[in-house]
Amino acid sequence: MAQQPFGAMSAAQIQAGLKAKEFSAAEVARGALDRIAVADEPVHSFLEVTEELALEAAARVDDALVAGTFDELGPLAGVPVGFKDNMNLVGTRTTCSSRMLADYASPYTATCVQRCLDAGALPMGKLNMDEFAFGSSTETSAFGPTRNPWDLGRVPGGSSGGSAAAVAAGLVPVTLGSDTGGSIRQPASFCGVVGIKPTYGLVSRYGVVAFGSSLDQVGPFSRTVADAALAMNAIAGRDPLDCTSQPNDVDFAAALDEGAQGMRVGIVPEFLEAPGLTPEVRERIEEVAAKLEAEGATLVDVHLPNAKAAMSAYYVLGPCEAFSNLARFDSVRYGYCDSGHKDLNAQYEASRATGFGEEARRRIMLGSYLLSAGVYERYYYPAQQVRTLITQDYARAFEQVDCILAPVSPRTAFEFGEIGDPTEMYLSDMFTISINIAGNGGMSVPVGIGRDTGLPIGAQLVAPAFQDRAMMRLAAAIERLYGEAPVAPGFADGKAGE
Ligand code: GLN
């Protein structure tokens, strides 16, 4: 039998084939492993491939197929899934793409990962990222960057660049990433795939290495909205190990075909007029709005007057939380150790100076300064006040609309090295950050190729808190208009980047 392109099939197609006995789960795992071995070479989305774990999980799925209990396995039964390397999985390292954790063996499994395993997923491995999730390009990985499958000279976005690229290259149908300021939505947009940042609290953060604990949220990548819904069904819900997590009784796969008819869709004029927004992205978002209106949605202008301060608030709150979270990597309890120093302070200093890369050190220094006596009152307090104002802006907007439509990123994927100035890099997230600040769910859905750059564009949908299903329903309507995300052309039909 010809090798099936399992990673390029949707989760739903794989499950249908398994049930029809067209192939076994062992063949799915083996096929995906073989494909990763060949096609990931030019992309470098995987840091570690978990062959043994994948084959073990596949054997359990095959046993269930024989026993006739496949339908009881769960929403990801037989589906190859990859995990961002800030998620613990026993049997793997969890490096956060940092020298600091290069040899760190996962002591337990993160709840989000465990729930995928419990739902029948085949764990394929760990995916590259910006170091500790600081960045928008995956260029800060200590293990080398991931390349964008649509153009290997360009970045995949970040920080979950490996998670987005693995799906865009057709290596696996589903991955998990994390999003603190845009790290799921922006790489999804750059790689032309679906990416969901759920409402804060919908998915447990237990076992995910913390960046900004009040902002971080785990979510799925896939090429179809329906596959993302399966992953959401697997991972969402209360976890006693994360006190911020909330119960979930929503079936995300259920309402996907209801269409845009009757939905009130918010447009934020100040986003569409933002300097830096490229014409091809702006025009595409306007086109999406017009098409949704033609489908029976009502467009409503909504205003987020304080969103312009989101970036400033984020680069106070984010580094403060990161500085606190990264204090544990002290070379004694955790992390890389530069030993042989007489005094412990010298060991801390040498280990942290070598173990952390440049962007991580920048964030630590910023956070340490911002939280110091006298400075704290001038930055941290006002940033928290701005946070409240932004949250209230969204709450007011959602009195008028069911969902907001916005750009994800001001532009399509950039070239390696094109953006050297860190503050310019930070602007990649100008449309995503306020959503983490407010805590709402947000997602990126592919809306075709840019007329000027020929690269994928994503539309961002934002939902009221815990109404994530609303944005997924609208995303499914948009998917019907623009088509399901294809595997990047250089990786379609068995090609491997040539
Ligand atoms: N790019 C943003 C940053 O560098 C967001 C990263 C993220 O969401 N993890 O902080």
Coordinates of C-alpha atoms and ligand atoms in Angstrom, one line a residue:
M1 CA 0.0 0.0 0.0
A2 CA 1.3 3.5 -0.9
Q3 CA 2.4 5.5 2.1
Q4 CA -0.5 7.7 3.3
P5 CA 0.4 11.3 4.1
F6 CA -1.0 11.0 7.7
G7 CA 0.3 14.3 8.9
A8 CA -1.3 16.0 6.0
M9 CA -4.7 14.4 6.7
S10 CA -7.1 16.0 9.1
A11 CA -7.7 14.4 12.4
A12 CA -11.3 13.6 11.3
Q13 CA -10.0 11.9 8.1
I14 CA -7.5 9.8 10.1
Q15 CA -10.3 8.7 12.5
A16 CA -12.6 7.8 9.6
G17 CA -9.9 5.7 8.0
L18 CA -9.1 4.0 11.3
K19 CA -12.8 3.1 11.8
A20 CA -13.1 1.9 8.2
K21 CA -10.0 -0.3 8.8
E22 CA -8.2 1.3 5.9
F23 CA -5.1 1.5 8.0
S24 CA -4.1 0.9 11.6
A25 CA -3.0 3.4 14.3
A26 CA 0.5 1.8 14.2
E27 CA 0.6 2.7 10.5
V28 CA -0.5 6.2 11.3
A29 CA 2.3 6.6 13.9
R30 CA 4.9 5.0 11.6
G31 CA 3.8 7.1 8.7
A32 CA 4.0 10.3 10.6
L33 CA 7.4 9.4 12.1
D34 CA 8.8 8.7 8.6
R35 CA 7.4 11.9 7.3
I36 CA 8.9 13.9 10.2
A37 CA 12.3 12.2 9.6
V38 CA 12.3 13.5 6.0
A39 CA 10.3 16.7 5.8
D40 CA 11.3 18.3 9.1
E41 CA 14.9 18.5 8.1
P42 CA 14.5 21.9 6.3
V43 CA 11.9 23.2 8.8
H44 CA 13.3 22.2 12.2
S45 CA 10.0 22.2 14.0
F46 CA 10.8 19.2 16.2
L47 CA 13.4 19.3 19.0
E48 CA 12.7 15.7 20.0
V49 CA 10.7 12.9 18.4
T50 CA 9.0 10.4 20.7
E51 CA 8.9 7.3 18.6
E52 CA 8.4 4.9 21.4
L53 CA 5.6 6.9 23.1
A54 CA 3.9 7.3 19.7
L55 CA 4.0 3.5 19.0
E56 CA 2.9 2.6 22.5
A57 CA -0.1 4.9 22.2
A58 CA -0.9 3.6 18.7
A59 CA -0.9 0.0 20.1
R60 CA -3.5 1.0 22.6
V61 CA -5.7 2.5 19.8
D62 CA -5.3 -0.6 17.7
D63 CA -6.3 -2.7 20.7
A64 CA -9.5 -0.6 21.1
L65 CA -10.2 -1.0 17.3
V66 CA -10.0 -4.7 17.7
A67 CA -12.1 -4.7 20.9
G68 CA -14.7 -2.4 19.3
T69 CA -14.2 0.3 21.9
F70 CA -12.5 3.0 19.6
D71 CA -15.4 5.4 20.0
E72 CA -14.9 5.4 23.8
L73 CA -11.2 6.5 23.5
G74 CA -11.8 10.2 23.2
P75 CA -11.7 13.1 20.7
L76 CA -8.1 12.7 19.6
A77 CA -8.1 8.9 19.2
G78 CA -5.4 7.9 16.8
V79 CA -4.4 11.5 15.9
P80 CA -0.6 12.4 15.9
V81 CA -0.1 15.4 18.1
G82 CA 3.1 17.5 18.9
F83 CA 3.7 19.6 22.0
K84 CA 5.5 22.9 22.4
D85 CA 8.7 22.3 24.4
N86 CA 7.5 24.2 27.4
M87 CA 5.0 21.4 28.2
N88 CA 6.2 18.6 30.5
L89 CA 5.8 15.0 29.2
V90 CA 7.4 12.2 31.1
G91 CA 9.9 10.4 28.9
T92 CA 11.0 13.7 27.2
R93 CA 13.1 16.7 28.0
T94 CA 11.3 20.0 28.5
T95 CA 13.9 22.5 27.3
C96 CA 11.9 25.7 26.6
S97 CA 14.5 26.0 23.8
S98 CA 16.9 27.2 26.4
R99 CA 20.4 26.2 27.3
M100 CA 19.3 26.6 30.9
L101 CA 17.0 23.5 30.5
A102 CA 18.9 21.7 27.8
D103 CA 19.1 18.5 29.9
Y104 CA 15.9 18.9 31.9
A105 CA 14.0 15.6 32.1
S106 CA 10.2 16.1 32.6
P107 CA 9.4 14.9 36.1
Y108 CA 5.7 14.7 35.4
T109 CA 3.3 15.3 32.6
A110 CA 1.4 18.6 32.1
T111 CA -2.4 18.4 32.4
C112 CA -2.9 19.7 28.8
V113 CA -0.6 17.0 27.5
Q114 CA -2.1 14.3 29.7
R115 CA -5.6 15.1 28.5
C116 CA -4.5 14.7 24.9
L117 CA -3.0 11.3 25.8
D118 CA -6.2 10.4 27.7
A119 CA -8.1 11.4 24.6
G120 CA -6.2 8.8 22.5
A121 CA -3.6 11.1 20.9
L122 CA -0.4 9.7 19.5
P123 CA 2.4 11.9 21.1
M124 CA 4.9 12.6 18.3
G125 CA 7.4 14.8 20.1
K126 CA 8.4 18.3 21.4
L127 CA 8.4 21.4 19.3
N128 CA 10.7 24.3 18.9
M129 CA 9.9 27.8 20.3
D130 CA 11.4 31.1 21.2
E131 CA 13.5 30.7 24.4
F132 CA 11.0 30.6 27.3
A133 CA 8.4 31.9 24.9
F134 CA 10.0 35.3 24.6
G135 CA 9.7 36.4 21.0
S136 CA 7.7 36.5 17.8
S137 CA 9.9 34.6 15.4
T138 CA 11.4 31.4 17.0
E139 CA 14.8 33.0 16.3
T140 CA 15.7 33.1 20.0
S141 CA 15.7 29.3 20.3
A142 CA 19.0 28.1 21.7
F143 CA 18.8 25.2 19.3
G144 CA 18.4 27.1 16.1
P145 CA 15.4 28.7 14.5
T146 CA 12.4 27.0 12.8
R147 CA 11.8 27.9 9.2
N148 CA 8.4 28.9 7.7
P149 CA 7.2 26.0 5.4
W150 CA 5.7 28.6 3.0
D151 CA 9.1 30.2 2.5
L152 CA 12.2 28.7 4.2
G153 CA 13.9 32.1 4.1
R154 CA 11.2 33.5 6.5
V155 CA 10.3 33.0 10.1
P156 CA 7.3 31.0 11.2
G157 CA 6.4 33.5 13.8
G158 CA 6.6 32.8 17.5
S159 CA 7.0 32.0 20.1
S160 CA 5.1 28.8 19.2
G161 CA 6.8 28.7 15.8
G162 CA 7.5 25.0 15.9
S163 CA 3.9 24.1 16.7
A164 CA 2.6 26.2 13.8
A165 CA 5.3 25.1 11.2
A166 CA 4.8 21.3 12.0
V167 CA 1.1 21.6 11.1
A168 CA 1.7 23.9 8.0
A169 CA 4.3 21.4 6.7
G170 CA 1.8 18.5 7.1
L171 CA 3.9 16.7 9.6
V172 CA 1.1 16.3 12.1
P173 CA -2.5 17.5 12.0
V174 CA -2.6 18.9 15.6
T175 CA -0.2 20.5 17.9
L176 CA -0.4 22.5 21.2
G177 CA 1.2 25.9 21.8
S178 CA 1.0 28.6 24.4
D179 CA 0.1 32.2 24.1
T180 CA 1.1 35.0 26.5
G181 CA 0.8 38.0 24.1
G182 CA 0.2 36.4 20.7
S183 CA 2.4 33.3 20.6
I184 CA -0.3 31.0 19.2
R185 CA -2.2 33.5 17.0
Q186 CA 0.7 35.2 15.3
P187 CA 2.6 32.0 14.2
A188 CA -0.7 30.5 13.1
S189 CA -1.2 33.6 10.9
F190 CA 2.3 33.5 9.5
C191 CA 2.1 29.8 8.7
G192 CA -1.5 29.8 7.4
V193 CA -3.1 27.5 10.0
V194 CA -5.8 27.7 12.6
G195 CA -4.5 28.7 16.1
I196 CA -6.7 29.2 19.2
K197 CA -5.8 31.0 22.4
P198 CA -8.7 30.0 24.7
T199 CA -10.1 32.3 27.4
Y200 CA -7.7 32.5 30.3
G201 CA -8.6 29.6 32.7
L202 CA -10.3 27.4 30.1
V203 CA -7.2 25.2 29.8
S204 CA -5.0 24.2 32.8
R205 CA -1.5 25.6 32.9
Y206 CA -0.2 22.9 35.3
G207 CA 3.0 21.5 34.0
V208 CA 3.6 24.3 31.4
V209 CA 6.7 26.3 32.2
A210 CA 5.4 29.7 33.3
F211 CA 6.2 32.9 31.5
G212 CA 3.5 35.3 32.6
S213 CA 1.2 33.4 34.8
S214 CA -1.7 35.8 34.6
L215 CA -1.4 35.9 30.8
D216 CA -0.3 32.4 29.6
Q217 CA -2.9 30.1 28.0
V218 CA -2.4 26.8 26.1
G219 CA -4.3 26.1 22.9
P220 CA -4.3 24.1 19.7
F221 CA -3.0 24.5 16.1
S222 CA -4.5 22.6 13.2
R223 CA -5.4 23.0 9.6
T224 CA -9.2 22.9 10.1
V225 CA -11.4 24.5 12.6
A226 CA -13.1 21.1 13.3
D227 CA -9.7 19.6 14.3
A228 CA -9.1 22.5 16.7
A229 CA -12.5 21.8 18.2
L230 CA -11.5 18.2 18.8
A231 CA -8.4 19.3 20.6
M232 CA -10.3 21.9 22.6
N233 CA -12.7 19.2 23.7
A234 CA -9.7 17.2 24.9
I235 CA -7.9 19.9 26.8
A236 CA -10.5 22.3 28.2
G237 CA -11.8 22.1 31.7
R238 CA -11.2 22.4 35.4
D239 CA -8.0 20.9 36.8
P240 CA -7.6 20.7 40.6
L241 CA -3.8 21.3 40.0
D242 CA -4.4 24.8 38.5
C243 CA -6.5 27.0 40.8
T244 CA -7.2 29.4 37.9
S245 CA -8.8 26.7 35.7
Q246 CA -12.5 26.6 35.2
P247 CA -15.0 23.8 34.5
N248 CA -16.1 23.4 30.9
D249 CA -19.3 21.8 29.7
V250 CA -19.2 23.1 26.1
D251 CA -18.8 20.7 23.1
F252 CA -16.7 22.9 20.8
A253 CA -17.3 20.6 17.9
A254 CA -21.1 20.9 18.1
A255 CA -22.0 24.4 16.8
L256 CA -19.5 24.7 14.0
D257 CA -21.9 24.6 11.0
E258 CA -24.4 27.2 12.3
G259 CA -22.9 29.9 10.1
A260 CA -22.4 33.6 10.5
Q261 CA -26.2 34.3 10.0
G262 CA -27.5 36.5 12.8
M263 CA -24.1 37.1 14.5
R264 CA -23.1 40.6 15.5
V265 CA -19.5 41.0 14.5
G266 CA -17.5 43.9 16.0
I267 CA -15.0 45.9 13.9
V268 CA -12.4 48.0 15.7
P269 CA -11.8 51.1 13.5
E270 CA -8.7 52.1 15.4
F271 CA -7.1 48.7 14.7
L272 CA -7.8 49.0 10.9
E273 CA -6.3 52.5 10.9
A274 CA -3.2 51.6 12.9
P275 CA 0.0 52.8 11.5
G276 CA 2.1 49.8 10.5
L277 CA -0.8 47.8 9.3
T278 CA 0.1 46.7 5.7
P279 CA -2.5 47.4 3.0
E280 CA -2.8 43.7 2.0
V281 CA -3.7 42.7 5.5
R282 CA -6.1 45.6 6.0
E283 CA -7.9 45.0 2.7
R284 CA -8.2 41.3 3.4
I285 CA -9.8 41.9 6.8
E286 CA -12.2 44.4 5.3
E287 CA -13.0 41.8 2.6
V288 CA -13.7 39.1 5.3
A289 CA -16.0 41.6 7.0
A290 CA -17.9 42.3 3.8
K291 CA -18.3 38.5 3.1
L292 CA -19.6 37.9 6.6
E293 CA -22.1 40.6 6.1
A294 CA -23.2 39.0 2.9
E295 CA -23.7 35.8 4.8
G296 CA -26.1 37.5 7.2
A297 CA -23.9 38.8 9.9
T298 CA -24.3 42.4 11.2
L299 CA -21.2 44.5 11.4
V300 CA -21.0 46.9 14.3
D301 CA -18.2 49.4 15.0
V302 CA -16.8 48.9 18.5
H303 CA -14.2 51.0 20.3
L304 CA -11.4 49.9 22.6
P305 CA -10.1 53.3 23.6
N306 CA -7.5 51.9 26.0
A307 CA -6.1 49.2 23.7
K308 CA -3.5 51.6 22.5
A309 CA -1.8 51.3 26.0
A310 CA -1.9 47.4 25.9
M311 CA 1.6 47.1 24.5
S312 CA 3.1 49.4 27.2
A313 CA 1.2 47.6 30.0
Y314 CA 2.2 44.2 28.6
Y315 CA 5.9 45.1 28.5
V316 CA 5.6 46.0 32.2
L317 CA 3.4 43.1 33.4
G318 CA 5.0 40.4 31.2
P319 CA 8.6 41.0 32.3
C320 CA 7.6 41.4 35.9
E321 CA 5.9 38.0 35.9
A322 CA 8.7 36.5 33.8
F323 CA 11.4 37.8 36.2
S324 CA 9.6 36.2 39.1
N325 CA 9.0 32.9 37.3
L326 CA 12.5 32.6 36.0
A327 CA 14.1 33.2 39.5
R328 CA 13.8 29.4 40.1
F329 CA 16.4 28.7 37.4
D330 CA 19.2 29.3 39.9
S331 CA 21.6 26.4 38.9
V332 CA 21.0 24.7 42.2
R333 CA 17.4 23.7 42.2
Y334 CA 16.9 23.8 38.5
G335 CA 18.9 24.4 35.4
Y336 CA 22.3 24.7 33.8
C337 CA 25.1 25.0 36.3
D338 CA 28.4 26.7 35.7
S339 CA 30.2 25.1 38.7
G340 CA 33.6 25.5 40.2
H341 CA 33.0 28.9 41.7
K342 CA 33.9 29.5 45.4
D343 CA 30.9 31.5 46.2
L344 CA 27.3 30.7 45.4
N345 CA 26.6 34.2 44.1
A346 CA 29.3 33.8 41.5
Q347 CA 27.8 30.5 40.5
Y348 CA 24.3 32.0 40.1
E349 CA 25.7 34.9 38.1
A350 CA 27.8 32.7 35.8
S351 CA 25.1 30.1 35.3
R352 CA 22.4 32.6 34.6
A353 CA 24.6 34.7 32.3
T354 CA 25.4 31.6 30.2
G355 CA 22.2 29.6 30.6
F356 CA 19.9 32.4 29.4
G357 CA 20.0 33.9 26.0
E358 CA 19.9 37.6 25.2
E359 CA 16.2 38.2 25.1
A360 CA 15.6 36.2 28.3
R361 CA 18.3 38.3 30.1
R362 CA 16.7 41.5 28.7
R363 CA 13.3 40.5 30.2
I364 CA 14.8 39.5 33.5
M365 CA 16.7 42.8 33.8
L366 CA 13.6 44.7 32.9
G367 CA 11.4 42.8 35.4
S368 CA 13.9 43.2 38.2
Y369 CA 14.2 46.9 37.6
L370 CA 10.4 47.4 37.3
L371 CA 9.7 45.6 40.5
S372 CA 12.4 47.4 42.5
A373 CA 11.4 49.7 45.4
G374 CA 10.4 53.2 44.2
V375 CA 10.1 52.0 40.6
Y376 CA 7.3 49.5 41.3
E377 CA 4.8 52.3 42.1
R378 CA 5.5 54.2 38.9
Y379 CA 5.1 51.3 36.5
Y380 CA 3.6 48.1 37.9
Y381 CA 0.6 49.8 39.6
P382 CA -0.3 51.9 36.5
A383 CA 0.1 48.9 34.3
Q384 CA -2.4 47.0 36.4
Q385 CA -4.8 50.0 36.3
V386 CA -4.5 50.0 32.5
R387 CA -5.2 46.3 32.6
T388 CA -8.5 47.0 34.3
L389 CA -9.4 49.7 31.8
I390 CA -8.7 47.4 28.8
T391 CA -10.7 44.6 30.4
Q392 CA -13.6 47.0 30.8
D393 CA -13.3 48.1 27.1
Y394 CA -13.8 44.6 26.0
A395 CA -16.7 44.0 28.4
R396 CA -18.4 47.1 27.0
A397 CA -17.7 46.0 23.4
F398 CA -19.2 42.6 24.1
E399 CA -22.5 44.2 25.2
Q400 CA -22.9 45.1 21.5
V401 CA -21.4 42.2 19.6
D402 CA -21.0 38.4 19.8
C403 CA -17.4 38.4 18.4
I404 CA -14.8 40.9 17.2
L405 CA -13.0 40.6 13.8
A406 CA -9.5 42.1 13.6
P407 CA -6.1 41.6 12.0
V408 CA -3.8 39.1 13.8
S409 CA -0.5 40.7 12.8
P410 CA 0.2 43.9 10.9
R411 CA 2.0 42.0 8.2
T412 CA 2.9 38.6 6.8
A413 CA 5.9 36.5 7.8
F414 CA 9.2 38.4 7.7
E415 CA 12.7 37.3 6.6
F416 CA 15.3 35.9 9.0
G417 CA 17.2 38.8 10.5
E418 CA 14.9 41.4 8.9
I419 CA 13.8 42.7 12.3
G420 CA 16.8 43.2 14.6
D421 CA 15.4 45.9 16.9
P422 CA 13.5 44.2 19.8
T423 CA 11.0 47.0 20.1
E424 CA 10.1 46.6 16.5
M425 CA 9.7 42.9 17.0
Y426 CA 7.3 43.6 19.9
L427 CA 5.0 45.3 17.4
S428 CA 4.2 42.0 15.8
D429 CA 1.7 41.5 18.6
M430 CA 0.0 44.9 18.5
F431 CA -3.4 43.4 17.8
T432 CA -3.1 40.3 20.0
I433 CA -1.7 41.5 23.3
S434 CA -4.8 43.4 24.6
I435 CA -6.7 40.1 24.5
N436 CA -4.2 38.4 26.9
I437 CA -4.5 41.5 29.1
A438 CA -8.3 41.2 29.2
G439 CA -8.2 37.4 29.3
N440 CA -10.7 36.8 26.5
G441 CA -10.4 34.0 23.9
G442 CA -8.9 34.9 20.6
M443 CA -8.0 32.9 17.5
S444 CA -6.4 33.1 14.1
V445 CA -8.1 31.6 11.0
P446 CA -6.5 31.6 7.6
V447 CA -8.0 33.9 5.0
G448 CA -5.9 33.2 2.0
I449 CA -2.6 34.6 0.6
G450 CA -1.6 38.2 0.5
R451 CA -1.7 39.9 -2.8
D452 CA 1.6 41.7 -2.3
T453 CA 3.7 39.1 -0.5
G454 CA 2.1 35.9 -1.6
L455 CA 2.2 34.7 2.0
P456 CA -0.6 33.5 4.4
I457 CA -2.8 36.1 6.2
G458 CA -4.8 35.3 9.3
A459 CA -7.9 36.9 10.6
Q460 CA -8.3 37.3 14.3
L461 CA -11.6 36.5 16.0
V462 CA -12.1 37.5 19.7
A463 CA -14.9 36.1 21.9
P464 CA -16.4 37.2 25.2
A465 CA -14.9 35.4 28.1
F466 CA -15.8 31.7 28.1
Q467 CA -17.8 32.1 24.8
D468 CA -14.9 30.6 22.8
R469 CA -17.5 28.6 20.9
A470 CA -18.8 31.8 19.3
M471 CA -15.5 32.6 17.7
M472 CA -15.1 29.0 16.5
R473 CA -18.5 29.1 14.9
L474 CA -17.5 32.3 13.1
A475 CA -14.1 30.8 12.2
A476 CA -15.9 27.8 10.6
A477 CA -18.0 30.2 8.5
I478 CA -14.9 32.0 7.4
E479 CA -13.2 28.6 6.6
R480 CA -16.1 27.8 4.3
L481 CA -15.6 31.1 2.5
Y482 CA -11.8 30.8 2.1
G483 CA -11.2 27.1 2.1
E484 CA -9.5 24.8 4.6
A485 CA -5.8 25.6 5.2
P486 CA -3.7 23.7 2.8
V487 CA -0.3 22.1 3.6
A488 CA 2.4 24.6 2.5
P489 CA 3.0 24.1 -1.3
G490 CA 6.6 23.1 -0.9
F491 CA 5.5 20.2 1.4
A492 CA 2.4 19.0 -0.4
D493 CA 2.3 15.7 -2.2
G494 CA 5.3 14.2 -0.6
K495 CA 7.7 17.2 -1.3
A496 CA 10.1 18.2 1.5
G497 CA 10.8 21.8 0.9
E498 CA 12.3 21.7 -2.6
Ligands
GLN1 N1 5.9 38.1 21.3 C1 5.4 38.3 22.7 C2 6.6 38.4 23.6 O1 7.7 38.3 23.1 C3 4.4 37.3 23.1 C4 5.1 36.0 23.4 C5 4.1 35.0 23.8 O2 2.9 35.1 23.6 N2 4.6 33.9 24.5 O3 6.5 38.5 24.8

